[in-house]
Short mmCIF file of C-alpha atoms in Angstrom, two decimals:
data_model
loop_
_atom_site.label_atom_id
_atom_site.label_comp_id
_atom_site.label_asym_id
_atom_site.label_seq_id
_atom_site.Cartn_x
_atom_site.Cartn_y
_atom_site.Cartn_z
CA MET A 18 37.74 -80.00 -18.39
CA LYS A 19 35.01 -78.86 -16.08
CA ARG A 20 36.93 -76.70 -13.84
CA LEU A 21 38.38 -74.72 -16.86
CA VAL A 22 34.57 -74.15 -18.41
CA TYR A 23 33.24 -73.15 -14.85
CA PHE A 24 36.26 -70.76 -14.69
CA THR A 25 35.72 -69.28 -18.41
CA LEU A 26 31.92 -68.94 -17.84
CA CYS A 27 32.92 -66.89 -14.22
CA CYS A 28 35.36 -64.80 -16.33
CA VAL A 29 32.62 -64.01 -19.04
CA ILE A 30 30.07 -63.13 -16.35
CA LEU A 31 32.27 -60.90 -14.48
CA LEU A 32 33.54 -58.94 -17.53
CA THR A 33 29.70 -58.62 -18.71
CA GLY A 34 28.76 -57.21 -15.43
CA LYS A 35 31.67 -54.42 -15.27
CA THR A 36 31.04 -53.50 -18.89
CA VAL A 37 27.47 -53.04 -18.06
CA HIS A 38 28.15 -51.19 -14.79
CA ALA A 39 30.42 -49.01 -16.52
CA GLN A 40 27.96 -48.38 -19.29
CA HIS A 41 25.52 -47.34 -16.63
CA VAL A 42 27.83 -45.08 -14.68
CA ALA A 43 29.32 -43.02 -17.56
CA PHE A 44 25.83 -41.64 -18.89
CA PRO A 45 22.72 -41.97 -16.78
CA LEU A 46 24.14 -40.87 -13.40
CA PRO A 47 24.74 -37.03 -13.48
CA ILE A 48 21.05 -37.00 -15.25
CA LYS A 49 19.89 -38.95 -11.98
CA LYS A 50 22.01 -36.74 -9.88
CA ASN A 51 20.66 -33.53 -10.93
CA LEU A 52 16.90 -34.98 -11.02
CA VAL A 53 17.45 -35.89 -7.21
CA LYS A 54 19.03 -32.75 -6.34
CA ARG A 55 16.17 -31.01 -7.94
CA LEU A 56 13.45 -33.17 -6.14
CA THR A 57 15.27 -32.79 -2.97
CA GLU A 58 15.30 -29.01 -3.16
CA GLN A 59 11.35 -28.98 -3.89
CA LEU A 60 10.46 -31.42 -1.35
CA ALA A 61 13.10 -30.08 1.46
CA PRO A 62 10.85 -27.78 3.68
CA LYS A 63 11.85 -24.11 3.56
CA PRO A 64 14.31 -22.62 5.96
CA GLU A 65 12.54 -20.63 8.86
CA THR A 66 12.77 -17.08 8.13
CA ASN A 67 11.80 -13.75 10.10
CA TRP A 68 10.42 -12.03 6.88
CA GLN A 69 7.33 -12.02 5.53
CA GLU A 70 5.89 -10.89 2.28
CA LEU A 71 2.45 -10.08 0.59
CA ASN A 72 2.10 -9.09 -2.90
CA ARG A 73 -1.53 -8.13 -3.98
CA VAL A 74 -3.25 -6.95 -7.24
CA GLY A 75 -6.99 -5.91 -7.44
CA ILE A 76 -9.01 -4.94 -10.45
CA ASP A 77 -12.45 -3.86 -9.86
CA LEU A 78 -14.62 -3.24 -13.10
CA SER A 79 -18.45 -1.99 -13.60
CA GLU A 80 -20.18 -1.38 -16.95
CA VAL A 81 -23.62 0.05 -17.68
CA ALA A 82 -24.98 -0.17 -21.22
CA PHE A 83 -28.48 0.81 -22.64
CA VAL A 84 -30.01 0.17 -25.79
CA ASN A 85 -33.75 1.32 -26.57
CA TRP A 86 -34.22 1.61 -22.86
CA ASN A 87 -37.45 3.27 -22.08
CA ALA A 88 -36.36 4.50 -18.50
CA GLY A 89 -33.59 6.15 -20.40
CA GLY A 90 -29.87 6.38 -19.09
CA SER A 91 -26.16 7.05 -20.08
CA ASN A 92 -23.62 4.40 -20.92
CA SER A 93 -20.86 4.11 -18.63
CA ILE A 94 -17.64 2.12 -17.63
CA SER A 95 -15.30 2.16 -14.77
CA GLY A 96 -12.36 0.51 -13.43
CA LEU A 97 -10.08 0.83 -10.35
CA ALA A 98 -6.51 -1.04 -10.30
CA GLU A 99 -4.88 -1.60 -6.85
CA VAL A 100 -1.31 -2.82 -6.15
CA VAL A 101 -0.27 -3.65 -2.64
CA LEU A 102 3.11 -4.83 -1.41
CA GLU A 103 4.18 -5.75 2.13
CA ARG A 104 7.68 -6.47 3.64
CA ASN A 105 7.64 -7.06 7.31
CA TYR A 106 10.12 -8.72 9.36
CA SER A 107 9.61 -9.80 13.05
CA ASP A 108 11.44 -11.78 15.81
CA LYS A 109 10.92 -11.69 19.83
CA LYS A 110 11.43 -8.24 20.29
CA ARG A 111 11.78 -6.28 17.19
CA LYS A 112 9.52 -5.51 14.24
CA TRP A 113 9.66 -3.66 11.00
CA ARG A 114 6.80 -3.06 8.70
CA ASN A 115 7.03 -1.81 5.41
CA LYS A 116 3.90 -1.29 2.88
CA LEU A 117 3.46 0.14 -0.55
CA ILE A 118 -0.35 1.08 -2.09
CA THR A 119 -1.13 2.16 -5.25
CA ARG A 120 -4.55 3.01 -6.43
CA TYR A 121 -5.89 4.22 -9.59
CA GLY A 122 -9.44 4.31 -10.62
CA VAL A 123 -11.31 5.89 -13.98
CA ASN A 124 -14.83 6.41 -15.57
CA SER A 125 -15.69 6.92 -18.94
CA GLN A 126 -19.29 8.09 -19.26
CA GLU A 127 -21.27 8.72 -22.57
CA GLY A 128 -20.77 12.38 -23.61
CA GLN A 129 -17.96 13.41 -21.15
CA GLU A 130 -14.15 13.07 -21.16
CA LEU A 131 -12.53 10.24 -18.91
CA ARG A 132 -12.59 11.26 -15.45
CA LYS A 133 -10.59 10.12 -12.18
CA THR A 134 -12.19 8.45 -9.54
CA ASP A 135 -9.49 7.29 -7.17
CA ASP A 136 -5.63 8.28 -7.05
CA ASN A 137 -3.31 7.05 -4.28
CA LEU A 138 0.13 6.79 -3.67
CA GLU A 139 1.21 5.39 -0.37
CA LEU A 140 4.40 4.13 1.47
CA THR A 141 4.53 3.47 5.12
CA SER A 142 7.65 2.21 6.97
CA ASP A 143 7.82 1.75 10.84
CA PHE A 144 9.73 -0.04 13.61
CA GLY A 145 9.29 -1.45 16.83
CA TYR A 146 11.55 -2.62 19.58
CA ARG A 147 10.13 -3.96 23.05
CA ARG A 148 12.68 -4.31 25.85
CA ASP A 149 11.09 -8.27 27.00
CA THR A 150 8.84 -10.59 25.55
CA LEU A 151 6.49 -9.75 28.24
CA SER A 152 5.58 -6.26 27.66
CA ASN A 153 3.16 -5.56 24.59
CA TRP A 154 4.57 -1.57 24.62
CA TYR A 155 7.23 -0.81 21.71
CA TYR A 156 9.25 1.86 21.22
CA SER A 157 8.51 2.99 17.84
CA ALA A 158 9.71 4.97 14.61
CA LYS A 159 7.50 5.60 11.80
CA PHE A 160 7.77 7.33 8.62
CA ARG A 161 4.62 7.68 5.97
CA PHE A 162 4.58 9.41 2.51
CA ALA A 163 1.76 10.14 0.48
CA SER A 164 0.95 11.60 -2.83
CA GLN A 165 -0.71 10.91 -5.90
CA PHE A 166 -0.18 9.98 -9.63
CA THR A 167 -1.49 12.55 -11.88
CA ASN A 168 -3.42 15.82 -12.33
CA GLY A 169 -7.01 16.48 -10.34
CA TYR A 170 -9.84 18.83 -11.60
CA LYS A 171 -12.33 20.30 -10.21
CA TYR A 172 -14.98 18.83 -13.01
CA PRO A 173 -16.22 19.66 -15.37
CA ASP A 174 -13.14 22.16 -15.56
CA THR A 175 -10.31 20.42 -16.87
CA SER A 176 -8.16 23.34 -17.97
CA THR A 177 -6.67 24.16 -14.43
CA PRO A 178 -5.15 21.26 -12.14
CA ILE A 179 -6.30 21.73 -8.46
CA SER A 180 -3.53 19.05 -7.73
CA GLN A 181 -1.13 16.85 -9.09
CA PHE A 182 2.24 14.75 -8.08
CA MET A 183 3.63 16.28 -5.17
CA ALA A 184 1.16 19.12 -4.95
CA PRO A 185 0.25 18.00 -2.56
CA GLY A 186 3.07 15.78 -1.18
CA TYR A 187 3.11 15.17 2.37
CA ILE A 188 5.56 13.12 4.68
CA PHE A 189 5.44 12.43 8.48
CA LEU A 190 8.15 11.25 10.38
CA GLY A 191 7.87 10.72 14.28
CA VAL A 192 8.94 8.82 17.30
CA GLY A 193 6.71 7.63 20.18
CA GLY A 194 5.15 4.26 21.69
CA GLU A 195 2.92 1.57 20.17
CA TYR A 196 0.70 -0.99 22.20
CA GLY A 197 -0.61 -3.95 20.90
CA GLN A 198 -0.39 -7.61 21.97
CA ARG A 199 -0.33 -8.14 18.30
CA LEU A 200 0.29 -5.15 16.17
CA ASP A 201 -0.93 -6.94 12.94
CA ASN A 202 -4.58 -6.83 14.31
CA LEU A 203 -4.79 -4.21 16.39
CA SER A 204 -2.40 -1.24 17.80
CA ILE A 205 -2.19 2.18 19.27
CA TYR A 206 0.23 4.32 18.38
CA ALA A 207 1.30 7.74 19.90
CA SER A 208 4.16 10.39 18.94
CA PRO A 209 4.87 13.30 21.16
CA LEU A 210 7.18 14.43 18.31
CA THR A 211 6.14 14.19 14.83
CA TYR A 212 7.70 16.13 11.91
CA LYS A 213 4.90 16.81 9.02
CA SER A 214 6.28 18.21 5.62
CA THR A 215 3.67 19.12 3.11
CA PHE A 216 4.97 19.63 -0.45
CA VAL A 217 3.54 21.87 -3.28
CA LEU A 218 5.91 21.75 -6.18
CA ASP A 219 3.48 23.22 -8.80
CA GLN A 220 4.58 26.87 -8.72
CA ASP A 221 0.96 27.82 -9.77
CA LEU A 222 -0.81 26.28 -6.70
CA ALA A 223 2.28 27.37 -4.33
CA ASN A 224 1.88 30.92 -5.05
CA ASN A 225 -2.13 30.72 -4.41
CA GLY A 226 -1.09 29.16 -1.09
CA ALA A 227 -2.62 26.19 -1.69
CA PHE A 228 -2.51 23.01 0.93
CA GLY A 229 -1.29 25.66 3.55
CA VAL A 230 2.05 26.54 2.15
CA GLU A 231 2.83 30.33 2.32
CA PRO A 232 1.18 32.17 -0.73
CA ALA A 233 2.81 34.69 -3.31
CA VAL A 234 3.45 38.26 -2.45
CA ARG A 235 1.85 40.24 -5.07
CA ASP A 236 1.75 44.24 -5.41
CA ALA A 237 -1.14 46.11 -5.99
CA ASP A 238 -1.42 45.11 -9.66
CA GLY A 239 -1.64 41.51 -9.12
CA ASN A 240 2.21 41.31 -10.06
CA ILE A 241 4.50 38.64 -8.05
CA ILE A 242 6.98 40.16 -6.13
CA ARG A 243 8.11 36.93 -4.08
CA GLU A 244 7.21 33.32 -5.32
CA GLY A 245 5.10 31.16 -2.84
CA SER A 246 6.91 28.62 -0.68
CA ASN A 247 6.90 25.02 -1.84
CA VAL A 248 7.10 23.41 1.41
CA ASN A 249 5.15 23.89 4.78
CA SER A 250 6.93 22.20 7.83
CA GLU A 251 5.17 21.28 11.29
CA LEU A 252 5.76 19.67 14.47
CA GLY A 253 2.96 18.29 16.41
CA ILE A 254 1.65 15.13 18.06
CA LEU A 255 0.29 11.87 15.91
CA ILE A 256 -1.98 9.47 17.58
CA GLN A 257 -2.86 6.60 15.21
CA SER A 258 -5.08 3.51 16.07
CA SER A 259 -5.19 0.20 13.71
CA LEU A 260 -7.73 -2.59 13.83
CA ASN A 261 -7.93 -5.37 11.65
CA ALA A 262 -10.68 -8.14 12.69
CA GLN A 263 -12.65 -10.68 11.22
CA VAL A 264 -16.39 -9.95 11.91
CA MET A 265 -17.76 -13.23 10.58
CA GLU A 266 -16.47 -16.08 8.40
CA ASN A 267 -15.05 -14.39 5.11
CA ILE A 268 -16.20 -10.79 6.48
CA ASN A 269 -13.05 -8.84 7.48
CA LEU A 270 -13.36 -5.18 8.97
CA THR A 271 -10.11 -2.45 8.73
CA ASN A 272 -10.12 0.56 10.65
CA LEU A 273 -7.28 3.01 10.61
CA VAL A 274 -7.58 6.48 12.33
CA ASN A 275 -4.87 9.08 12.38
CA LEU A 276 -5.20 12.46 14.40
CA TYR A 277 -2.40 14.81 13.94
CA THR A 278 -2.49 18.43 15.60
CA ASP A 279 0.38 21.10 15.24
CA TYR A 280 2.53 22.50 18.13
CA LEU A 281 3.05 26.24 16.87
CA LYS A 282 0.75 27.13 14.14
CA SER A 283 -2.79 25.59 15.26
CA PHE A 284 -2.63 23.70 18.45
CA GLY A 285 -6.12 22.00 19.14
CA ASN A 286 -6.87 21.81 15.67
CA VAL A 287 -6.79 18.47 14.69
CA ASP A 288 -6.34 16.94 11.32
CA ILE A 289 -8.86 13.89 10.82
CA ASP A 290 -7.94 11.13 8.42
CA TRP A 291 -10.39 7.93 9.16
CA GLU A 292 -10.34 5.04 6.86
CA LEU A 293 -13.06 2.21 7.26
CA ASN A 294 -13.59 -0.68 5.17
CA LEU A 295 -15.49 -3.94 4.70
CA ASN A 296 -14.15 -6.71 2.90
CA PHE A 297 -16.14 -9.72 1.84
CA LYS A 298 -14.40 -12.90 0.35
CA VAL A 299 -16.61 -14.74 -1.82
CA ASN A 300 -13.77 -17.09 -2.87
CA SER A 301 -9.99 -17.26 -3.33
CA PHE A 302 -10.09 -14.67 -6.25
CA VAL A 303 -13.11 -12.62 -5.90
CA LEU A 304 -13.63 -9.88 -3.03
CA ALA A 305 -16.22 -7.48 -2.73
CA LYS A 306 -15.62 -4.49 -0.70
CA VAL A 307 -17.49 -1.45 0.93
CA GLY A 308 -15.19 1.21 1.81
CA SER A 309 -15.47 5.07 3.86
CA HIS A 310 -12.49 7.50 3.89
CA LEU A 311 -13.35 10.71 5.49
CA LYS A 312 -10.75 13.52 5.94
CA TYR A 313 -10.32 17.27 7.89
CA ASP A 314 -7.31 19.27 7.06
CA ASN A 315 -7.35 22.82 8.28
CA ASP A 316 -4.63 23.42 5.53
CA VAL A 317 -7.10 22.04 2.72
CA LYS A 318 -8.94 25.03 1.61
CA ILE A 319 -12.30 24.80 -0.58
CA THR A 320 -13.35 27.42 -3.13
CA GLU A 321 -16.47 28.37 -4.76
CA THR A 322 -17.80 30.04 -7.66
CA ASN A 323 -19.88 33.06 -6.42
CA VAL A 324 -22.49 35.11 -8.49
CA ASP A 325 -20.09 37.04 -10.38
CA GLY A 326 -18.28 34.15 -11.64
CA GLU A 327 -15.07 34.83 -9.16
CA GLU A 328 -13.27 31.94 -7.31
CA VAL A 329 -13.72 32.51 -3.52
CA VAL A 330 -11.79 30.66 -0.85
CA MET A 331 -14.36 29.35 1.81
CA GLY A 332 -12.09 27.77 4.00
CA ALA A 333 -11.38 23.68 5.22
CA ARG A 334 -14.43 21.61 5.29
CA THR A 335 -14.91 17.95 5.95
CA GLN A 336 -13.97 15.53 3.10
CA TRP A 337 -15.75 12.30 2.37
CA LYS A 338 -15.26 9.31 -0.30
CA GLN A 339 -17.61 6.20 -0.55
CA GLN A 340 -16.72 3.03 -2.45
CA LEU A 341 -18.65 0.07 -3.18
CA GLY A 342 -16.93 -2.41 -5.57
CA ILE A 343 -16.40 -6.05 -6.52
CA GLY A 344 -13.61 -7.33 -8.29
CA VAL A 345 -10.77 -9.77 -8.79
CA VAL A 346 -7.58 -10.19 -6.32
CA VAL A 347 -4.26 -12.03 -6.57
CA ASP A 348 -2.03 -12.93 -4.01
CA PHE A 349 1.54 -14.10 -5.08
#
């Protein structure tokens, strides 16, 4: 009798255990598997890659308002937006860097129409290869495209644009050598063979010979016999120096210098593009910036109005732009 009771109890326990186990497997297990899989994917170290990316968005705002202000003044508001995207590849022997810079700024001042303060569209790509890991010299090829988004005017005249998208547009394509132990921090690039194209796709500007293109041919009455050229091509030497250094804690310096001279048309007449910036990092999101941008291009002629009210082409002059701003910067 005791054996029968013991056998019955064992059967009940086994059957109950199987039932509970079967119920446990039928429903919660798939959910647990998915949850464990997601947690494992999130906690697992990411696979190593030779690619690095940067996505940066920045906005600078400034505003001045006056109400019964004894010293006088004019209400104004300014804004500047910047987007920088980078996609860079590197291994022991190869480097491929790609960068897109877009920047646009406007200013609204009491009693004046909205005016543009900054306008830049720039895409660069360069590839470098070295024979071994001991050398700091790279065989390099560089590409650069630069233009703007909207029309530019000689304020207060907004009826006749003096520039616009692809008027001008610049393309540089060259091969040469680049030296630098860490190219992202300091590099010197020299190209004895760089092709430069200047595009002026607005026909009115092209007919006037803007930005170095061949102007239109006119008869004695000023009628156009042949339209102006839309492209000016040059072949020359490009020297570029790039510096990115930390001056002090939270203070970063960037310095970029481009020097270009054409072989055939004006050898020895050097085009200069020099950009110097100091970035002051307040915290993870707030950044103050002081910038200077100096240019000289012999193909960019300056016009002035004489005493008779006529526009007269004076020749090339040094261009300079200075910026001071503070704003929000987000990297993602």
